[in-house]
CSV table of C-alpha atoms in Angstrom, one decimal:
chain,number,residue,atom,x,y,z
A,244,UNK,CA,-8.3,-11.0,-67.4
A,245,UNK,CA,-7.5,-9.2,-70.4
A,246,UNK,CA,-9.4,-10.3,-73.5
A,247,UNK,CA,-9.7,-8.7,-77.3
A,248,UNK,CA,-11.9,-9.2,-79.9
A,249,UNK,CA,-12.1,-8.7,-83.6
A,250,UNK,CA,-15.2,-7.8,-85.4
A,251,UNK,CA,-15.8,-7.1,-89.0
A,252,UNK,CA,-16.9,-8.4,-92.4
A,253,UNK,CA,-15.1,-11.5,-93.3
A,254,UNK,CA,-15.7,-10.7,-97.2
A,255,UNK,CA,-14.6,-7.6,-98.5
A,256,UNK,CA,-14.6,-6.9,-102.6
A,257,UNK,CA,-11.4,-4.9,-104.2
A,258,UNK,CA,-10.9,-2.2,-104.2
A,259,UNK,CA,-12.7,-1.5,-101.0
A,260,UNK,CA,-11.6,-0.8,-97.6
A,261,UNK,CA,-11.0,-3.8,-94.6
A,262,UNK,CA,-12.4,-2.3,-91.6
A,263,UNK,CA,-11.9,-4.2,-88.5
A,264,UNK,CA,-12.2,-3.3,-84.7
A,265,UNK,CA,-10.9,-4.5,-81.6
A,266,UNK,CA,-13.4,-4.7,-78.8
A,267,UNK,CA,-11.2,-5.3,-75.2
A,268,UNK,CA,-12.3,-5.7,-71.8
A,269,UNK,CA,-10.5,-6.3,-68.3
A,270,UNK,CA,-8.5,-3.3,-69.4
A,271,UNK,CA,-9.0,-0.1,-69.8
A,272,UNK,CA,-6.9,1.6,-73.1
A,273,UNK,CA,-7.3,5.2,-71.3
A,274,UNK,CA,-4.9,4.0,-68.8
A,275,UNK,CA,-2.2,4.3,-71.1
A,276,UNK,CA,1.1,2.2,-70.5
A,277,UNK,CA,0.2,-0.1,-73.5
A,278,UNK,CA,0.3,0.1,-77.3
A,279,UNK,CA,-2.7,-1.5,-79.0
A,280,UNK,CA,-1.6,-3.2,-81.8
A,281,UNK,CA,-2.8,-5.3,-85.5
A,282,UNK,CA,-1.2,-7.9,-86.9
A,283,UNK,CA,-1.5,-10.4,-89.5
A,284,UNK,CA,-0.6,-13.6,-91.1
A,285,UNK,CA,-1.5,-14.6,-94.8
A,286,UNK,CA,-3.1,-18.7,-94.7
A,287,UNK,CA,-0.1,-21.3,-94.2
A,288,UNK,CA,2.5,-18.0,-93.8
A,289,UNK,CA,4.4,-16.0,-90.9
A,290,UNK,CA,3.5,-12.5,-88.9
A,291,UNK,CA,3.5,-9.8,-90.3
A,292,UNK,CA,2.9,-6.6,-88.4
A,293,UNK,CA,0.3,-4.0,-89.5
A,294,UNK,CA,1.1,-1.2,-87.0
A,295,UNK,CA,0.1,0.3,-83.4
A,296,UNK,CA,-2.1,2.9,-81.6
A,297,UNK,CA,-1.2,4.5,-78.0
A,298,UNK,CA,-4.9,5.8,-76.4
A,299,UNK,CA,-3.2,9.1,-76.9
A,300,UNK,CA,-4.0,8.4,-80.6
A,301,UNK,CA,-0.3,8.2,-81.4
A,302,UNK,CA,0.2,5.2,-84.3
A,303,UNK,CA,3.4,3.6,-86.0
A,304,UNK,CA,2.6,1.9,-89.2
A,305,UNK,CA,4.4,-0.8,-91.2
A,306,UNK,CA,6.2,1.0,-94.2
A,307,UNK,CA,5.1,-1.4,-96.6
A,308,UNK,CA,1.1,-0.8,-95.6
A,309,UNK,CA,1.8,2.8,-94.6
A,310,UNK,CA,0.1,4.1,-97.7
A,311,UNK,CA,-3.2,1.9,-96.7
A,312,UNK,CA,-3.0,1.6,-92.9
A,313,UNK,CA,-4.9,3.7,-90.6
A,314,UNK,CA,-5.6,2.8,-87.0
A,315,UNK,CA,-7.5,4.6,-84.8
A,316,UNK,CA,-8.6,4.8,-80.9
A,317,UNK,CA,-12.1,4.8,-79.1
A,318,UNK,CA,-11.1,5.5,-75.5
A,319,UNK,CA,-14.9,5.7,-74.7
A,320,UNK,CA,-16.0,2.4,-76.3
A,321,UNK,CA,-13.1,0.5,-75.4
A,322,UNK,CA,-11.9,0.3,-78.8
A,323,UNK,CA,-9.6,0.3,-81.6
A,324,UNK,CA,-10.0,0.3,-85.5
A,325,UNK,CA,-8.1,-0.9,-88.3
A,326,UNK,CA,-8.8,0.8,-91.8
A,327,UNK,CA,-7.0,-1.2,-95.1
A,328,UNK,CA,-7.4,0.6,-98.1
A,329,UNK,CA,-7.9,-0.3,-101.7
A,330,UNK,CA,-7.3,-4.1,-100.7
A,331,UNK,CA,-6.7,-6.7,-103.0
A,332,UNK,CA,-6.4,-10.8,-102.9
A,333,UNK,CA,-2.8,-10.3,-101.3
A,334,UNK,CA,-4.6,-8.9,-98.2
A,335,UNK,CA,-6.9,-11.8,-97.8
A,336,UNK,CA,-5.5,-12.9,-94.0
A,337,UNK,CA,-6.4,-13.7,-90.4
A,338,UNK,CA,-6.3,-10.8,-88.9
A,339,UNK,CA,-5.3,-10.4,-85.0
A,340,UNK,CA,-5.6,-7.3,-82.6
A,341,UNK,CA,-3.4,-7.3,-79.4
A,342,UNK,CA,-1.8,-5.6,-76.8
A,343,UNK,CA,1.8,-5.0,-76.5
A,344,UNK,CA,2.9,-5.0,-73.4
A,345,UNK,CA,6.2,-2.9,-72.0
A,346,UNK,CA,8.9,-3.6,-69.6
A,347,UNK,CA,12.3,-2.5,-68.2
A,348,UNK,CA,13.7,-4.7,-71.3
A,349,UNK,CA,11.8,-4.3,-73.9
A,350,UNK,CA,8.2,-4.8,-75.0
A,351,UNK,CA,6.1,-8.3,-76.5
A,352,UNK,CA,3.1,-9.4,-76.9
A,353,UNK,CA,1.2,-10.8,-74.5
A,354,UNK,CA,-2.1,-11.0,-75.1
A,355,UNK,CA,-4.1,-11.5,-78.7
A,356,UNK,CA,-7.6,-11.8,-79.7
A,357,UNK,CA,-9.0,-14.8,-81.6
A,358,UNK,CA,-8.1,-13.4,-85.1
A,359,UNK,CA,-10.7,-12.5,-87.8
A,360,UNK,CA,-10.4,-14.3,-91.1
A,361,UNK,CA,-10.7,-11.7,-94.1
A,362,UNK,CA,-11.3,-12.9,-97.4
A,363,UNK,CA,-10.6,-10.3,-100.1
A,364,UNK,CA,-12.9,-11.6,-103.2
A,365,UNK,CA,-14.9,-9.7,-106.1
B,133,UNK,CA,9.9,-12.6,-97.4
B,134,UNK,CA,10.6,-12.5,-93.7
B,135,UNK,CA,13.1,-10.2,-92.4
B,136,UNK,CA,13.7,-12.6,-89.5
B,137,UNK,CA,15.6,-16.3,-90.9
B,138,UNK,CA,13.9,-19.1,-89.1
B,139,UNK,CA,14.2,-22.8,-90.7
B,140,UNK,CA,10.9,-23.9,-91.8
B,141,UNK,CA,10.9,-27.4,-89.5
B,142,UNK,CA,12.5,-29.0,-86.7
B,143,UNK,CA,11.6,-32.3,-85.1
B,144,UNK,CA,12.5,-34.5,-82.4
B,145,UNK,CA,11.2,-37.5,-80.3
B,146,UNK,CA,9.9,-37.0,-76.4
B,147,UNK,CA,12.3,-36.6,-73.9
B,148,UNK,CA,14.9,-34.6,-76.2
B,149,UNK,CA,16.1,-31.0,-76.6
B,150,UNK,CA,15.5,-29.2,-79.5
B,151,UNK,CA,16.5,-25.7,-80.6
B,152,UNK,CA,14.3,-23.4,-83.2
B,153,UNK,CA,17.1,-21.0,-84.6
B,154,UNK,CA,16.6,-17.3,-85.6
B,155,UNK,CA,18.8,-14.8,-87.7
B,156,UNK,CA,18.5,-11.2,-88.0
B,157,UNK,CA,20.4,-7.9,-88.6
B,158,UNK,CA,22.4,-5.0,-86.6
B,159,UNK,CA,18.8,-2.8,-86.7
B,160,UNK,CA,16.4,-5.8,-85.3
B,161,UNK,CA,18.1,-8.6,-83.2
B,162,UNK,CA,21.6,-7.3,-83.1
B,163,UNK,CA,20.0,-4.1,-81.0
B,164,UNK,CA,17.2,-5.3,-79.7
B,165,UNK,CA,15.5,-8.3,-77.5
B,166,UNK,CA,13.7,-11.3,-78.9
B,167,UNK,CA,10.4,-12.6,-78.4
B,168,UNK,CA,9.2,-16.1,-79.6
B,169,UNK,CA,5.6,-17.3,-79.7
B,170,UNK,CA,3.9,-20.8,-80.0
B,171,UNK,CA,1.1,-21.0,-82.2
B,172,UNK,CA,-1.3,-24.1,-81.9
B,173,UNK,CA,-3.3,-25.0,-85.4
B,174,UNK,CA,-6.0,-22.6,-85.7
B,175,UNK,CA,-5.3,-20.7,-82.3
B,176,UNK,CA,-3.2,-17.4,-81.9
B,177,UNK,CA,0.0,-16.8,-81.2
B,178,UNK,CA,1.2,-17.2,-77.1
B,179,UNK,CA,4.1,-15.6,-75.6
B,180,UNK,CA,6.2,-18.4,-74.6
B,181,UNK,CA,9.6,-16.4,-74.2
B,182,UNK,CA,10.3,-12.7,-73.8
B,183,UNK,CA,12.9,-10.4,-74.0
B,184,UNK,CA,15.3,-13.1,-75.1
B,185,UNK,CA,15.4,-15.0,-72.1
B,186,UNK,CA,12.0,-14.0,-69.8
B,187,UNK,CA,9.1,-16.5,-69.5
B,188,UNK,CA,6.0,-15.6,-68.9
B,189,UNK,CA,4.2,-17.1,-65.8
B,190,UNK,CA,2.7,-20.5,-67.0
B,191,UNK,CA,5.2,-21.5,-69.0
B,192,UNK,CA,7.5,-24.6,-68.4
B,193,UNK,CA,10.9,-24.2,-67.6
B,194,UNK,CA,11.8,-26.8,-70.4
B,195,UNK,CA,11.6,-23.3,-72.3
B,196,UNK,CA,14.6,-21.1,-72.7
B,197,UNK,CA,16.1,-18.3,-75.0
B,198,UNK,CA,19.4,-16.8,-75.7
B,199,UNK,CA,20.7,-13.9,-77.9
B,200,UNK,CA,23.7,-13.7,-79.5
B,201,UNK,CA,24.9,-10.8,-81.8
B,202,UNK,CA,22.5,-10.8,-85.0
B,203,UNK,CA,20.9,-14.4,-83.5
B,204,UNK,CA,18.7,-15.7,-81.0
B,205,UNK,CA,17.8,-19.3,-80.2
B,206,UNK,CA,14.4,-21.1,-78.3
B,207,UNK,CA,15.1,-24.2,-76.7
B,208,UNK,CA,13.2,-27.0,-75.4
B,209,UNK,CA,13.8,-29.8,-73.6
B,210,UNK,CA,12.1,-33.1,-72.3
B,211,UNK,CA,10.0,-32.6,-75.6
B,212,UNK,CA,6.7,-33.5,-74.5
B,213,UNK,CA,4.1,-33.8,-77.7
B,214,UNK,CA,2.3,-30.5,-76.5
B,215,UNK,CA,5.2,-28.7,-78.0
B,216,UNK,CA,4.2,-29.6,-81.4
B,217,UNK,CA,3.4,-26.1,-82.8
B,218,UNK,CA,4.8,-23.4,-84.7
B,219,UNK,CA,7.3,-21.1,-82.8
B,220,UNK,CA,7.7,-17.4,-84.5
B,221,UNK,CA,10.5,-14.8,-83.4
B,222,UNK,CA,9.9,-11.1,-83.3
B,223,UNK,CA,11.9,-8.1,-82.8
B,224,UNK,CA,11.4,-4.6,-83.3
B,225,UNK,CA,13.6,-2.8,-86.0
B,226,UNK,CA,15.2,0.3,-85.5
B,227,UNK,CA,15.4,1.2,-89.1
B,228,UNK,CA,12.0,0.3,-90.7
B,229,UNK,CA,10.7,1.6,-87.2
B,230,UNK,CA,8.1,-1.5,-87.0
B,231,UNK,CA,8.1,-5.3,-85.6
B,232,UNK,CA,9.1,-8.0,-87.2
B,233,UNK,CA,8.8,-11.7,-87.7
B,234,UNK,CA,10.4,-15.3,-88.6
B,235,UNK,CA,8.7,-17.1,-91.2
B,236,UNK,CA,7.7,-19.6,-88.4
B,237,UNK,CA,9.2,-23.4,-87.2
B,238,UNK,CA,7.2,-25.8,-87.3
B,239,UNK,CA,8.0,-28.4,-84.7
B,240,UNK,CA,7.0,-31.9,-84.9
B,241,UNK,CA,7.1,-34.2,-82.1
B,242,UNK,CA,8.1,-37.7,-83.4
């Protein structure tokens, strides 16, 4: 079955960067048909959606991170990347890759990693 | 701030039916199909309901969604204490051109 999996520091100091990847297996992201996706949710809070990558290397960010936020693809390990910029306490979050999946209706989200906690702390 | 409206609890005892509300806008809910997730403490999110009214194989058929206008709605009934989770709406939103989410239900099962 399909399963993803977050790696990364779970301390990072502002102003650095938050780099995180995705590692998935049972599925192949070359395939296309899905967009690989990062989302987050602040302790005790809602969602909130970071943005998604197509294995063509085509990404949609959320307007509010869209300054900070890149995502990239790694067709040949399997992988995708999130990049967070200049980070500060605010971004401290568990952070979850997924896949979004798409049909004749619409699209969701049917399959998540574990989540990483990130702790953003001098 | 959530873009979505959810109310931050909802309860009920086992055997009821309880509804976890959600309110949106003509660019997210009003043109576009909801999804609602349960989230189990410390576990991620699980598709539970899709495209308003789908369920995912595995999942009871005490679950089920409508949609209405700027609105949708999860319902369960015969509560069973399992249930007790937080349940999160998403849609995607044609202006910001991104997902978005409720600030999450909490259900308690009495």
């Amino acid at each position: 079955q399909v399963q993803l999996q977050e790696s990364g520091p779970g301390l990072v100091k502002p102003p650095q960067t938050l780099s995180l990847t995705c590692t998935v297996s049972g599925a192949s992201i070359s395939r296309g048909g899905y967009y690989w996706s990062w989302i987050r949710q602040h302790p005790g809070k809602g969602l909130e959606w970071i943005g998604h990558i197509y294995y063509s290397g085509s990404t949609t960010y959320n307007p509010s991170l869209k300054s900070r936020v890149t995502i990239s693809v790694d067709t040949s390990k399997n992988q995708f990347s999130l990049n967070l910029s200049s980070v500060t306490a605010a971004d401290t979050a568990v952070y979850y890759c997924a896949r979004e999946d798409i049909d004749e209706s619409g699209s969701f989200y049917a399959h998540w990693g574990q989540g990483k906690l990130v702790t953003v702390s001098s | 701030q959530s873009v979505l409206t959810q109310p931050p609890s909802a309860s009920g005892t086992p055997g009821q039916r309880v509804t976890v509300s959600c309110s949106g806008g003509s660019s997210n809910i009003g043109r576009n199909t909801v999804n609602w997730y349960q989230q189990l403490p410390g576990a991620a999110p699980r598709i539970v309901m899709y495209n308003y009214n789908k369920r995912p194989s595995g999942v009871p058929d005490r679950f089920s969604g409508s949609q209405s206008g700027t609105s949708a709605s999860l319902a369960i009934s015969g509560l069973q204490p399992e249930d007790e989770a937080e349940y999160h709406c998403a849609a995607w939103d044609d202006s910001l051109n991104a997902w978005v989410f409720g600030g999450g239900t909490k259900l308690t099962v009495l």
